[in-house]
Short mmCIF file of C-alpha atoms and ligand atoms in Angstrom, two decimals:
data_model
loop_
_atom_site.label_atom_id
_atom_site.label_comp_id
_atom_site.label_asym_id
_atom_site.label_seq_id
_atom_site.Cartn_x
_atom_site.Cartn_y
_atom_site.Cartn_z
CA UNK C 93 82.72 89.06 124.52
CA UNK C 94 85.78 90.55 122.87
CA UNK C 95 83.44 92.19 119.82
CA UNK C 96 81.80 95.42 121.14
CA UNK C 97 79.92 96.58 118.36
CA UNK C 98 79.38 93.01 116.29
CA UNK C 99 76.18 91.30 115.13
CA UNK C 100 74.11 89.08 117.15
CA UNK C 101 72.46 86.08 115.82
CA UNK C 102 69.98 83.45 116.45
CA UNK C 103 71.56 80.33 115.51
CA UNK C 104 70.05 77.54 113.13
CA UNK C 105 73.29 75.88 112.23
CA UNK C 106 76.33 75.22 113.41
CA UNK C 107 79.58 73.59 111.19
CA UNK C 108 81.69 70.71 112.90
CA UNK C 109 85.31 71.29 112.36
CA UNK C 110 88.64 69.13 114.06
CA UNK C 111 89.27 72.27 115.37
CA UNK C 112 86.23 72.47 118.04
CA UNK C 113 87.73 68.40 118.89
CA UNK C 114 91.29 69.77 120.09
CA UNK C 115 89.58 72.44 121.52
CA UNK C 116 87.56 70.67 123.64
CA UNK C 117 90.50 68.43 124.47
CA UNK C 118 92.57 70.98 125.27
CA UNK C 119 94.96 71.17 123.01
CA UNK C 120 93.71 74.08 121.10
CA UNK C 121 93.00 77.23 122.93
CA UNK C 122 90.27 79.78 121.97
CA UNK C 123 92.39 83.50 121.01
CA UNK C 124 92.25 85.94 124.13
CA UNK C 125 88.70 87.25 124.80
CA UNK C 126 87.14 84.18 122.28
CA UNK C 127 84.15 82.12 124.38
CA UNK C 128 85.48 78.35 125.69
CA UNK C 129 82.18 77.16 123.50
CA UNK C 130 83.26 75.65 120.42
CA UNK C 131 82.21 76.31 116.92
CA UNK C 132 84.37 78.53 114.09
CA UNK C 133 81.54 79.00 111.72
CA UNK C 134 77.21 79.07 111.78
CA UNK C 135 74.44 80.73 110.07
CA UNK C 136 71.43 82.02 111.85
CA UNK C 137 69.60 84.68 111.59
CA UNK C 138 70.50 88.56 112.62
CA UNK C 139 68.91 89.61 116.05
CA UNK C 140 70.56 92.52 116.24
CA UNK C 141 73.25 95.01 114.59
CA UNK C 142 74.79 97.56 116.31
CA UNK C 143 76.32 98.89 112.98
CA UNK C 144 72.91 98.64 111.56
CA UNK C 145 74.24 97.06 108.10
CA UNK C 146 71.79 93.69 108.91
CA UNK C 147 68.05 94.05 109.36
CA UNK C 148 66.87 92.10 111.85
CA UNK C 149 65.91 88.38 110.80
CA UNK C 150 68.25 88.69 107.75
CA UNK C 151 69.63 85.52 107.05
CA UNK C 152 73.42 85.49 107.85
CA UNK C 153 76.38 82.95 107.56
CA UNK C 154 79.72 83.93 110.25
CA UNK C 155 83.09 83.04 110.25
CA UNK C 156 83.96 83.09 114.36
CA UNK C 157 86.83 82.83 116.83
CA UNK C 158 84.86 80.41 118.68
CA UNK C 159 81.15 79.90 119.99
CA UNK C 160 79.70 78.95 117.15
CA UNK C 161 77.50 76.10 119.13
CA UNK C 162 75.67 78.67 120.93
CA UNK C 163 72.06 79.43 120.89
CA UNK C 164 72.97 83.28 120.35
CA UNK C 165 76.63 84.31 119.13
CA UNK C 166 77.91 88.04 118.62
CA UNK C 167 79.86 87.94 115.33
CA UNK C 168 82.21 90.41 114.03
CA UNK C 169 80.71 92.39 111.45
CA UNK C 170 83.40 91.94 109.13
CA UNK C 171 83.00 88.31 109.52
CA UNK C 172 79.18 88.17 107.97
CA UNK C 173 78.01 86.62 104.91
CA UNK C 174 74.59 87.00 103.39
CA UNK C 175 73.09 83.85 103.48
CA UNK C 176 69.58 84.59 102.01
CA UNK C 177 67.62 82.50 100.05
CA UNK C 178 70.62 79.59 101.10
CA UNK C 179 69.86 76.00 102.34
CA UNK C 180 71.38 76.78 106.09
CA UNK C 181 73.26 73.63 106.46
CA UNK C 182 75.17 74.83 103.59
CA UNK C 183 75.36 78.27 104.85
CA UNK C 184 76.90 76.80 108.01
CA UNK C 185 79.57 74.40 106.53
CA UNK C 186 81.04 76.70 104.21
CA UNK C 187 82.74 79.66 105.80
CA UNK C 188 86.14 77.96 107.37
CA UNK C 189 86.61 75.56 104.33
CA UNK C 190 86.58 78.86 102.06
CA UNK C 191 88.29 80.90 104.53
CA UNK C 192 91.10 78.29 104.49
CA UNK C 193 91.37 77.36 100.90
CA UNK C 194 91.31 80.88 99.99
CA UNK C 195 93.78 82.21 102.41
CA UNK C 196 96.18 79.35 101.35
CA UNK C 197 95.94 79.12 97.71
CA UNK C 198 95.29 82.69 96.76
CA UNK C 199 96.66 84.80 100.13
CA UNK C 200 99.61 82.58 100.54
CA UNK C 201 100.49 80.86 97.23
CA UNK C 202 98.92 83.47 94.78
CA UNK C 203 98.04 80.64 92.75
CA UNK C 204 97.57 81.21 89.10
CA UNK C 205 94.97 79.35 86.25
CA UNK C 206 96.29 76.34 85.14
CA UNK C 207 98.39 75.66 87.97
CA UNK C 208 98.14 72.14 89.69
CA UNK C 209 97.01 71.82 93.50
CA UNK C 210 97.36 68.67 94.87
CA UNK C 211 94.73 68.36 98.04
CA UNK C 212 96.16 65.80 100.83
CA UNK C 213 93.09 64.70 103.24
CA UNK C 214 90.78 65.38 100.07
CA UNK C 215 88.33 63.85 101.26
CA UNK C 216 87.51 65.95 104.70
CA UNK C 217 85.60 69.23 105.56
CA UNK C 218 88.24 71.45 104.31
CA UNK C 219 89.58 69.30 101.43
CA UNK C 220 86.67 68.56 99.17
CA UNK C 221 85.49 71.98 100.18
CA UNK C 222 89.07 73.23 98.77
CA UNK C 223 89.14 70.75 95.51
CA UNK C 224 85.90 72.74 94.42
CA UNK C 225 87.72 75.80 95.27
CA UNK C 226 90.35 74.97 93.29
CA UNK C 227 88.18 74.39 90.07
CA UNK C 228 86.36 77.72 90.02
CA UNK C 229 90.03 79.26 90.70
CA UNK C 230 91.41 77.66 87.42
CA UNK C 231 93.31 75.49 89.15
CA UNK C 232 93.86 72.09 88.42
CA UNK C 233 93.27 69.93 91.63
CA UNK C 234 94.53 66.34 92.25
CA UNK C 235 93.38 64.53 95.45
CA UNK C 236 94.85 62.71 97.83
CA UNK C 237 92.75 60.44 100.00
CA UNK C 238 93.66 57.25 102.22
CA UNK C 239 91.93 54.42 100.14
CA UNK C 240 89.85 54.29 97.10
CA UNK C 241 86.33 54.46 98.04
CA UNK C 242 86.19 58.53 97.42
CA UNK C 243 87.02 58.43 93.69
CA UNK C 244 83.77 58.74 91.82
CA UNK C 245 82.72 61.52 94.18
CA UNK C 246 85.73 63.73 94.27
CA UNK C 247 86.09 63.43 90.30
CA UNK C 248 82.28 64.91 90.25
CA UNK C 249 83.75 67.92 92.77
CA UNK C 250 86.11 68.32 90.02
CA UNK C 251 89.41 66.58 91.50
CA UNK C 252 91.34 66.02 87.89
CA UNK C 253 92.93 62.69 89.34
CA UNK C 254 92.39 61.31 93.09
CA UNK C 255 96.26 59.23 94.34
CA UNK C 256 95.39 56.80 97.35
CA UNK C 257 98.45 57.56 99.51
CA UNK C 258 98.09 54.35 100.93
CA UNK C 259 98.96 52.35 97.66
CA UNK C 260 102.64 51.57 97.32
CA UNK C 261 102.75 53.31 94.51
CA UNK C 262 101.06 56.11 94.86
CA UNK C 263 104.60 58.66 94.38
CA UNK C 264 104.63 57.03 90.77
CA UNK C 265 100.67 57.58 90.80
CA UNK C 266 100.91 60.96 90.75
CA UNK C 267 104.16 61.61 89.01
CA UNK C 268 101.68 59.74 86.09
CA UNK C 269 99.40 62.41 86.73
CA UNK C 270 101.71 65.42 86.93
CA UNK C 271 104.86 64.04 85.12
CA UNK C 272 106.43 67.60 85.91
CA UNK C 273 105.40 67.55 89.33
CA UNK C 274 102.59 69.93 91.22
CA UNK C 275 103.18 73.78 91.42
CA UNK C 276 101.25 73.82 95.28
CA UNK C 277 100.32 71.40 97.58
CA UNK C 278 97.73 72.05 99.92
CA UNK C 279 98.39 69.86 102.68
CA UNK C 280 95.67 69.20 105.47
CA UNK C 281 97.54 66.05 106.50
CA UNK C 282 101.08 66.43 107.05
CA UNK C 283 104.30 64.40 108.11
CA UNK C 284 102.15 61.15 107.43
CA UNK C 285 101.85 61.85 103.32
CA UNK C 286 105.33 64.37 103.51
CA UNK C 287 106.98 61.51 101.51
CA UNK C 288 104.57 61.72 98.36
CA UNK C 289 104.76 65.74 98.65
CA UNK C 290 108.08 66.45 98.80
CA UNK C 291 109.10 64.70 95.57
CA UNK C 292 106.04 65.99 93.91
CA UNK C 293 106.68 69.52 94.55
CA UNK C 294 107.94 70.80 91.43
CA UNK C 295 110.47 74.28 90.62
CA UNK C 296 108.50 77.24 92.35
CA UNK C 297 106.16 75.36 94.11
CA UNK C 298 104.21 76.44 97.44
CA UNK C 299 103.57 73.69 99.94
CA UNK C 300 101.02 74.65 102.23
CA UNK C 301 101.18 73.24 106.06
CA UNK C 302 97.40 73.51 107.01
CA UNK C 303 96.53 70.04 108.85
CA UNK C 304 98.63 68.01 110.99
CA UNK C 305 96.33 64.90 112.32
CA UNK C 306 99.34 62.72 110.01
CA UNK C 307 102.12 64.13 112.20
CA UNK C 308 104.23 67.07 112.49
CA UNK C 309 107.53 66.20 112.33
CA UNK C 310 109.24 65.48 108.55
CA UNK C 311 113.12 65.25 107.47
CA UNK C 312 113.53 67.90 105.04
CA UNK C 313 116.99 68.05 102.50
CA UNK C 314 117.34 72.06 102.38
CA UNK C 315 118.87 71.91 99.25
CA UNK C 316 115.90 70.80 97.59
CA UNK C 317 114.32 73.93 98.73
CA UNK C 318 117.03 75.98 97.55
CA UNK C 319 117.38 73.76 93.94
CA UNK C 320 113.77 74.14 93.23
CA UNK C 321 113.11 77.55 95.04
CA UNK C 322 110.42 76.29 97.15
CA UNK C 323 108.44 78.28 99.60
CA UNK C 324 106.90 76.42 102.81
CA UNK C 325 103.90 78.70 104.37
CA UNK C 326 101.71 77.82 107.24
CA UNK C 327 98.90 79.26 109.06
CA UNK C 328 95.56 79.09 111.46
CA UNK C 329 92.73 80.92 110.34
CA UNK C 330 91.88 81.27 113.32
CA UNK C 331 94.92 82.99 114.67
CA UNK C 332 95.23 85.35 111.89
CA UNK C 333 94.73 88.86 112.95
CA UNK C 334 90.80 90.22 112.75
CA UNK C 335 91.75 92.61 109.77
CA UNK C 336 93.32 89.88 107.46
CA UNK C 337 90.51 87.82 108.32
CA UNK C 338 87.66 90.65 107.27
CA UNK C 339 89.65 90.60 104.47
CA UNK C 340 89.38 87.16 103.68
CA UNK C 341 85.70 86.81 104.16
CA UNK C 342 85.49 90.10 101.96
CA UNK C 343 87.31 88.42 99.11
CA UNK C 344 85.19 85.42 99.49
CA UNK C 345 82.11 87.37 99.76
CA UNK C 346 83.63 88.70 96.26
CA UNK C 347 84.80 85.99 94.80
CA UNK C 348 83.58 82.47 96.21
CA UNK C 349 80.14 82.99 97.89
CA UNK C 350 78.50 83.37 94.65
CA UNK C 351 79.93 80.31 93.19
CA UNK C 352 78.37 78.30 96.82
CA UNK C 353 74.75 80.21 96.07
CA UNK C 354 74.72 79.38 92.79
CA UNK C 355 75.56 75.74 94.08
CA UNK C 356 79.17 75.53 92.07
CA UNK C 357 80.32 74.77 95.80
CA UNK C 358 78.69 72.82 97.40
CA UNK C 359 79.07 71.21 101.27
CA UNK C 360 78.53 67.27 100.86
CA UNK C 361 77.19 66.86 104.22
CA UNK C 362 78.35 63.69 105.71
CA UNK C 363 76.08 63.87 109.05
CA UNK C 364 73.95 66.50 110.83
CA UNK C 365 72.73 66.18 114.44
CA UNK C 366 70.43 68.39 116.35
CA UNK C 367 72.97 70.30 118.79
CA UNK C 368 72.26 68.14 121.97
CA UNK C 369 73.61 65.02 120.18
CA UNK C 370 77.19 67.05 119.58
CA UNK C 371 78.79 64.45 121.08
CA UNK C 372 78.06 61.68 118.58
CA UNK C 373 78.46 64.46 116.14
CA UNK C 374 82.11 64.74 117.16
CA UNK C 375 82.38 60.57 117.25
CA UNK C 376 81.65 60.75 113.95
CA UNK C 377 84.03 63.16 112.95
CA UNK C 378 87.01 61.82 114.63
CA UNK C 379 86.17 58.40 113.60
CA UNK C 380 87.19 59.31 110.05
CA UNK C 381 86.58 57.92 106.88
CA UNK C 382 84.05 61.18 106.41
CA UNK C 383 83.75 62.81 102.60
CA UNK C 384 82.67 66.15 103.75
CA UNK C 385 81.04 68.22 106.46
CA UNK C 386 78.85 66.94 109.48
CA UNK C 387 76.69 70.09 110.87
CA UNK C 388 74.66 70.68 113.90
CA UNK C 389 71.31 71.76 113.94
CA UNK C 390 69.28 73.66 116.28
CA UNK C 391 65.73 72.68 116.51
CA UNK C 392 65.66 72.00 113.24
CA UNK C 393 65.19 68.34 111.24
CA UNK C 394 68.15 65.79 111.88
CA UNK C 395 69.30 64.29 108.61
CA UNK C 396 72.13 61.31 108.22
N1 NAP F 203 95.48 75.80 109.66
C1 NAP F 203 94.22 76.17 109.46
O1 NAP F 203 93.92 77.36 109.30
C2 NAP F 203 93.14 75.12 109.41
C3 NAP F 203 91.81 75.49 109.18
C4 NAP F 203 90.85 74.47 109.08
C5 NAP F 203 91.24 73.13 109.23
N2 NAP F 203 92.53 72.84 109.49
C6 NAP F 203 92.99 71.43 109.60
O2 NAP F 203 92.69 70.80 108.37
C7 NAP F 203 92.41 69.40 108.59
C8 NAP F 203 91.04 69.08 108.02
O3 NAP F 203 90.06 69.50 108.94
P1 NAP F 203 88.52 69.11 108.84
O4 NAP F 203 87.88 69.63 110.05
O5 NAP F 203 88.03 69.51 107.50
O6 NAP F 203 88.44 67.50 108.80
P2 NAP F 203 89.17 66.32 109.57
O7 NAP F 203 88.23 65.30 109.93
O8 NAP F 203 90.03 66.80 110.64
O9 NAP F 203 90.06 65.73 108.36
C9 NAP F 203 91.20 65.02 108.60
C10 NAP F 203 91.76 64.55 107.27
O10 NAP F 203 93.08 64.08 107.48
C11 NAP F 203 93.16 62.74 107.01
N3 NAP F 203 94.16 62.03 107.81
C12 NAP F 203 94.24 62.01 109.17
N4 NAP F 203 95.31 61.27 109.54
C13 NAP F 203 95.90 60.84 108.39
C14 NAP F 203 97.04 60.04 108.10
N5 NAP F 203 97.80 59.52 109.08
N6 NAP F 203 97.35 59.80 106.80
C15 NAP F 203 96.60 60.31 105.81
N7 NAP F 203 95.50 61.07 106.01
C16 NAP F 203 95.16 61.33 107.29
C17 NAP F 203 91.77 62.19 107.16
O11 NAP F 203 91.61 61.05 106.37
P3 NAP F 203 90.60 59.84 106.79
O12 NAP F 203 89.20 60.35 106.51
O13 NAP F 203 91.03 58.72 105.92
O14 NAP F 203 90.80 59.60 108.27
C18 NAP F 203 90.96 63.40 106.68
O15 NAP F 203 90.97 63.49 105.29
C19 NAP F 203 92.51 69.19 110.12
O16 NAP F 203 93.81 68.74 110.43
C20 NAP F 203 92.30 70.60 110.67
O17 NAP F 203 92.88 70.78 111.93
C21 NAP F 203 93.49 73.80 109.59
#
């Protein structure tokens, strides 16, 4: 273990991301010195701190490099969030959605109040994680979801309008919604919705490359970048170096967390298997068609 002087913790839930999928695949490698288990978030509770900031049996939530599925896993101890008095399901499925929204709307795009977000995948972990995000930033979130089913729900997470990208109209849709077109676009989809961004993306907008399950390769007329001064910014949390992301869980210890204990944001959790059924956890997830989180439990009740 890469973290020599980190936090140890019992583990009582464990979030499900795409990420621990391609990892398991293959296709996404664990950073140097990260354990091959999967898992980028839990919450537990602390057996152990070396830096002594976390009493033992303190309630915790973690943002991790990997190894979140484990019975035990040493956290960083910038990583930590105090989880007390939280449902642990919640505690679990929060940390990577948060991470990511806020890293992308307010580290990357320095969004401002009143400023439109439209979310592409709305409907996933991340995205109705990030539409609620959006809402207690000011922002002004529109949704983007394949099909109509979602609409009710995401309107109660606070999504101003929700565009199914798979309408034929669904560019005219949203330039309905936002006649002057969005100011960022957080895009967990990619190439696959690229043609109802692009035109959307209004003077001194931010488009956001987060997700890529819709493709990653898009035709892009450079002079539109240049006419409307657009800036294109993509990341992995999970690649980011350790200080920017103890920074990021700092600021959402700050400035998010108390919104998610005070149940502003809130996980919808789709599914959530005990940890020896991950497998069907996973089916679930990449069968799609999920509006929110599925979580693994350890020893604890299943719920579906
Ligand atoms: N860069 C980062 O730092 C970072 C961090 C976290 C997550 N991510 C990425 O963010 C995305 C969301 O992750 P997740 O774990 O929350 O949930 P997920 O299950 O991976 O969500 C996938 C989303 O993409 C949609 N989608 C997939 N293919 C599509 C297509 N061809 N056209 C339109 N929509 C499509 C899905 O819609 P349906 O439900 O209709 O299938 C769903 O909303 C993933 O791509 C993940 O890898 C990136």
């Amino acid at each position: 273990v890469a973290v020599v002087s980190g936090v140890r913790i019992a583990v009582s839930a464990s979030g499900v991301n795409r990420a621990d999928l391609l990892q398991l695949a293959g296709d996404y490698r664990p950073p140097p010195g990260e354990s091959a288990v999967p898992g980028l978030e839990c919450a537990g509770t602390v057996q152990e701190d070396a830096g002594g900031a976390w009493a033992g049996g303190a309630p915790v939530a973690a943002l991790l490099g990997s190894g979140g599925y484990g019975t035990i896993v040493e956290a960083d101890p910038g990583l930590i969030l105090d989880a007390s008095g939280m449902d642990p399901l919640q505690a679990a499925a929060l940390p990577e959605a948060l991470g990511t929204a806020w890293w992308n709307l307010v580290g990357l795009a320095d969004a401002q109040p009143g400023e439109t977000v439209l979310v592409t995948g709305a409907n996933s972990g991340v995205g109705h994680i990030a539409v609620q995000v959006a809402v207690e930033l000011g922002l002004r979130p529109i949704a983007a979801v394949r099909g109509t089913r979602w609409d009710e729900e995401l309107r109660a997470l606070g999504a101003e309008h929700v565009v199914d990208v798979t309408s034929s109209d669904a560019g005219q849709a949203l330039s309905r919604t936002a006649p002057e077109g969005v100011d960022i676009a957080l895009d967990l989809v990619g190439a696959a919705v690229s043609g109802l961004v692009m035109p959307a993306l209004r003077t001194d907008a931010r488009w956001l490359v987060v997700g890529l399950l819709g493709g990653t390769s898009v035709e892009l007329d450079l002079r539109d970048v240049i006419r409307r001064r657009l800036r294109i910014a993509g990341s992995s949390l999970r690649s980011l170096p350790a200080p920017t992301r103890r920074r990021i869980v700092a600021a959402i210890a700050e400035g998010l967390w108390p919104a998610a204990r005070a149940g502003r944001i809130v996980a919808r959790i789709d599914g959530a298997y005990d940890v020896g059924r991950q497998q069907e956890a996973h089916e679930h997830l990449a069968r799609g068609g999920v509006l929110g989180k599925i979580v693994l439990t350890h020893g604890m009740e299943e719920q579906r």
